[in-house]
Amino acid sequence: MFSSTQNTIIAVATPLGVGAIAMIRVSGKDAFSITQKIWKSKKNLLTQVPNTLLVGTIIDQENTPIDEVVLSIFHAPHSFTGDNTIEISCHASPYIVQKILTLLVENGAKLAQAGEFTRRAYLNGRVDLAQAEAIADVIASENENAHKIAFQQMRGGFSKQIKKMREDFIKLAGLLELELDFAEEDVEFANRGEIQKQVHQLSQNISDLANSYQLGKVLKNGFPVAIVGKPNAGKSTLLNALLAEDKAIVSPIAGTTRDSIEDETTIKGIKFRFVDTAGLRQTDDIVENIGIARTKEKMQASALILYLFDVSEFTPDVLLKNLLEIEQYNVPILLVANKIDIADKNAIHYFENFEEKYQKQIIFLSAHTQHNLENLQNKLADYVQMQPLHQNQTIITNTRHYACLQDTLKALEQVKKSLDQKFSTEMVATDMREVIYQLGTITGEITNNDLLEFIFTKFCIGK
Amino acid sequence: MFSSTQNTIIAVATPLGVGAIAMIRVSGKDAFSITQKIWKSKKNLLTQVPNTLLVGTIIDQENTPIDEVVLSIFHAPHSFTGDNTIEISCHASPYIVQKILTLLVENGAKLAQAGEFTRRAYLNGRVDLAQAEAIADVIASENENAHKIAFQQMRGGFSKQIKKMREDFIKLAGLLELELDFAEEDVEFANRGEIQKQVHQLSQNISDLANSYQLGKVLKNGFPVAIVGKPNAGKSTLLNALLAEDKAIVSPIAGTTRDSIEDETTIKGIKFRFVDTAGLRQTDDIVENIGIARTKEKMQASALILYLFDVSEFTPDVLLKNLLEIEQYNVPILLVANKIDIADKNAIHYFENFEEKYQKQIIFLSAHTQHNLENLQNKLADYVQMQPLHQNQTIITNTRHYACLQDTLKALEQVKKSLDQKFSTEMVATDMREVIYQLGTITGEITNNDLLEFIFTKFCIGK
């Protein structure tokens, strides 16, 4: 449970471990007076100008100096939480950090729960709920794309969109509510056709946002790519080359890989999750057959299939036949001609013709020597960036937001139905209120305590 | 190698890991102009008042926002290093931290070596060498005592003492040097008796400081206490009780412990290093005999022996006999009567009489039930605090300082000898210069590059 917002809360905001500096955050109405009690300096903390730095000493009850520190002074409402805040930068000694926390508690501060600072920021109106959730994502972001999406959300891009939609919808609903006030006079302030048009447009927008969730999830967790091909096409060698490590066991014996081996790597700021699969062939080996069945599952779950073949052994006819088999999974396919280091020129030439004829681009490379590996990496990055939803569109990554959007869509469907069936004004108004309610839960204009607890306890302490 | 002091250096000053906030330090003559290049805010960083905080956005070359950060602005010479310094507090995302460091490097900053910030502080005269070394100790301090000593040194207590001694000695030597200028006139500005008196006094002071090294080391690394006694006296049970964990294997079979088991724990802010030893007895077991030999070594190396005996089985006569054996190691002994939970009252009474007769305090406890364990813990803490050198005296903990003090003592011996043997003024003056030189190396008034490299590379990055 979070403590009362009347309390002054404290926590170490920097990671624990060995370093030069640690930062302890003190926030709440008594932040200044509590810190003043363990503070010794020529300068009075209580009369200090906001947004300034103070150098001085933290002392204990016996006036023993504990550390020389720098204080950052933020006055309400111009702080992260919106409350009076002091950030104490001390030496990152475990002893000192613990001692300062203890002294602050002894003088009336409470240790903060995970996410409690951000929760205060939300309660004080410094950020809305979706922004608050994005802060956790910004901190957790490990690559350029994840960061970009989270940062945009933290800045409120997504929230603004939702708020705008909600406000527009409130106006529309307002007209309907007005009709209710004048129910006896049988007037129509809100044109039903106009409402239908707007409900349709909103459904479209909400639906686009909800659809972006799949891509958002993919960009956050890694774009899933299945590496598929006949036994001994060089799939494991390619996986190792892409990961720049020896993850998969490689041998000249066909059928070496039985389990699906998965790992992620970042290419041009995009996180990919590659799955090396068992080679597709008829076999009596039971374990290998389980592997092949799993390969088929993995292909269906992936966003892109890399179909790898040995250019020194394959013919365009065989390739075509195999492609027909793979295409049934309805996943985009990228063709990769491997082993150009040992294939003769004629073989490669055949496939170049194939490329023209079927208008399917083939990437020629050697996974073994890593020749042209970069071409594949560029192609992969380009492919993700070409995704329709990826260009300056809002992408959502948060499961809670996705669920809220789905609920909004359901409510909109109900509005449509009521309008189509010419239900009473009162019933339509009730359905519209549900849409407004659902949109409000995303940014936190509609909220309850359980939800807040659920959201903020997923944060790290000190944020 | 450290880079030129003309460079602007950067590093993450906070520990690496998961947390809310990370801090990147930028220090050097171009700290402001380099940071300005990746900075976007209504407020101009270059015209900002010193010791203030600025909120704004870090951007990349394409104006893409990377993070919303707080800058702390310090103007030379009023910063930790003495150079212009900006501390960037950003979100502790690995991606963001890496990106900001990269942007700073692309704009001309250099990644700092371990200790490079403190080295700058030294070169700019913000701290002397002994203080700089103490900063590393402050950060590493894990308990109250280690912190107290390091903090006092960081504040310059030890340096002041050394500098005062050196200045006094320089004055004295100056008179002698003056005599050299008037060599032909055979005058004596410096009374030889006075010099002898001062040399003697200085030797005494330096020697006290050097002696504090043993205690300093003990307080830093843990006060070594050997737990000694007959087999089955309950030594391992006592060790486990003191450590509050099951470190040693305990069994009712005498001779269970063969290896010496060591571990440390902090009692009332003092770090203790307890050694559980093999029980002292005649045995044919070869392994056990090696253990007993090792016990004797451990006793000699310890600062205090806890002699443990089973009060339910021992008699005062046996205790006396055993004590005579232990006393030959010349290490202070604390007597602990164990197993009061199973001993009868008479047995305990015998030993209370013994206590009076031999004026040796005995602590009665049960390691098994932990009854009276606190008495022992209090006694141990009191014992360390009663150490003559522990009360407000300067304690040195740094091996380099100890070596310098030893060299100073050697040089002082040489001065004494030259004076005793009435050597020429010139020879005495040369010997005195050596004393001044040696004292100067402690605080860094005398120094060389190798020494600086040696000292500062032991720091953590970002300090």
PDB file of N, CA, C and O in Angstrom, chain A residues 10 25-26 63 287 341 349:
ATOM      1  N   ILE A  10      10.839   9.026   0.666  1.00  0.00           N
ATOM      2  CA  ILE A  10      12.258   9.021   0.281  1.00  0.00           C
ATOM      3  C   ILE A  10      12.609   7.689  -0.366  1.00  0.00           C
ATOM      4  O   ILE A  10      11.998   6.660  -0.093  1.00  0.00           O
ATOM      5  N   ARG A  25      16.137  10.723  -3.218  1.00  0.00           N
ATOM      6  CA  ARG A  25      15.074  11.667  -3.489  1.00  0.00           C
ATOM      7  C   ARG A  25      14.200  11.826  -2.249  1.00  0.00           C
ATOM      8  O   ARG A  25      13.805  10.837  -1.641  1.00  0.00           O
ATOM      9  N   VAL A  26      13.912  13.068  -1.870  1.00  0.00           N
ATOM     10  CA  VAL A  26      13.038  13.369  -0.730  1.00  0.00           C
ATOM     11  C   VAL A  26      11.910  14.226  -1.272  1.00  0.00           C
ATOM     12  O   VAL A  26      12.160  15.301  -1.807  1.00  0.00           O
ATOM     13  N   ASN A  63      25.764  15.389  15.583  1.00  0.00           N
ATOM     14  CA  ASN A  63      26.555  16.337  14.795  1.00  0.00           C
ATOM     15  C   ASN A  63      27.741  15.693  14.083  1.00  0.00           C
ATOM     16  O   ASN A  63      28.596  16.399  13.570  1.00  0.00           O
ATOM     17  N   VAL A 287      12.623 -37.594 -32.661  1.00  0.00           N
ATOM     18  CA  VAL A 287      12.943 -36.287 -32.083  1.00  0.00           C
ATOM     19  C   VAL A 287      12.988 -35.228 -33.173  1.00  0.00           C
ATOM     20  O   VAL A 287      12.447 -34.128 -33.029  1.00  0.00           O
ATOM     21  N   ASP A 341      30.147 -18.812 -51.402  1.00  0.00           N
ATOM     22  CA  ASP A 341      31.599 -19.003 -51.378  1.00  0.00           C
ATOM     23  C   ASP A 341      32.005 -20.326 -52.038  1.00  0.00           C
ATOM     24  O   ASP A 341      33.129 -20.456 -52.526  1.00  0.00           O
ATOM     25  N   HIS A 349      23.943 -17.686 -61.311  1.00  0.00           N
ATOM     26  CA  HIS A 349      23.295 -17.042 -62.452  1.00  0.00           C
ATOM     27  C   HIS A 349      21.852 -17.525 -62.641  1.00  0.00           C
ATOM     28  O   HIS A 349      20.946 -16.738 -62.882  1.00  0.00           O
TER      29      HIS A 349
END
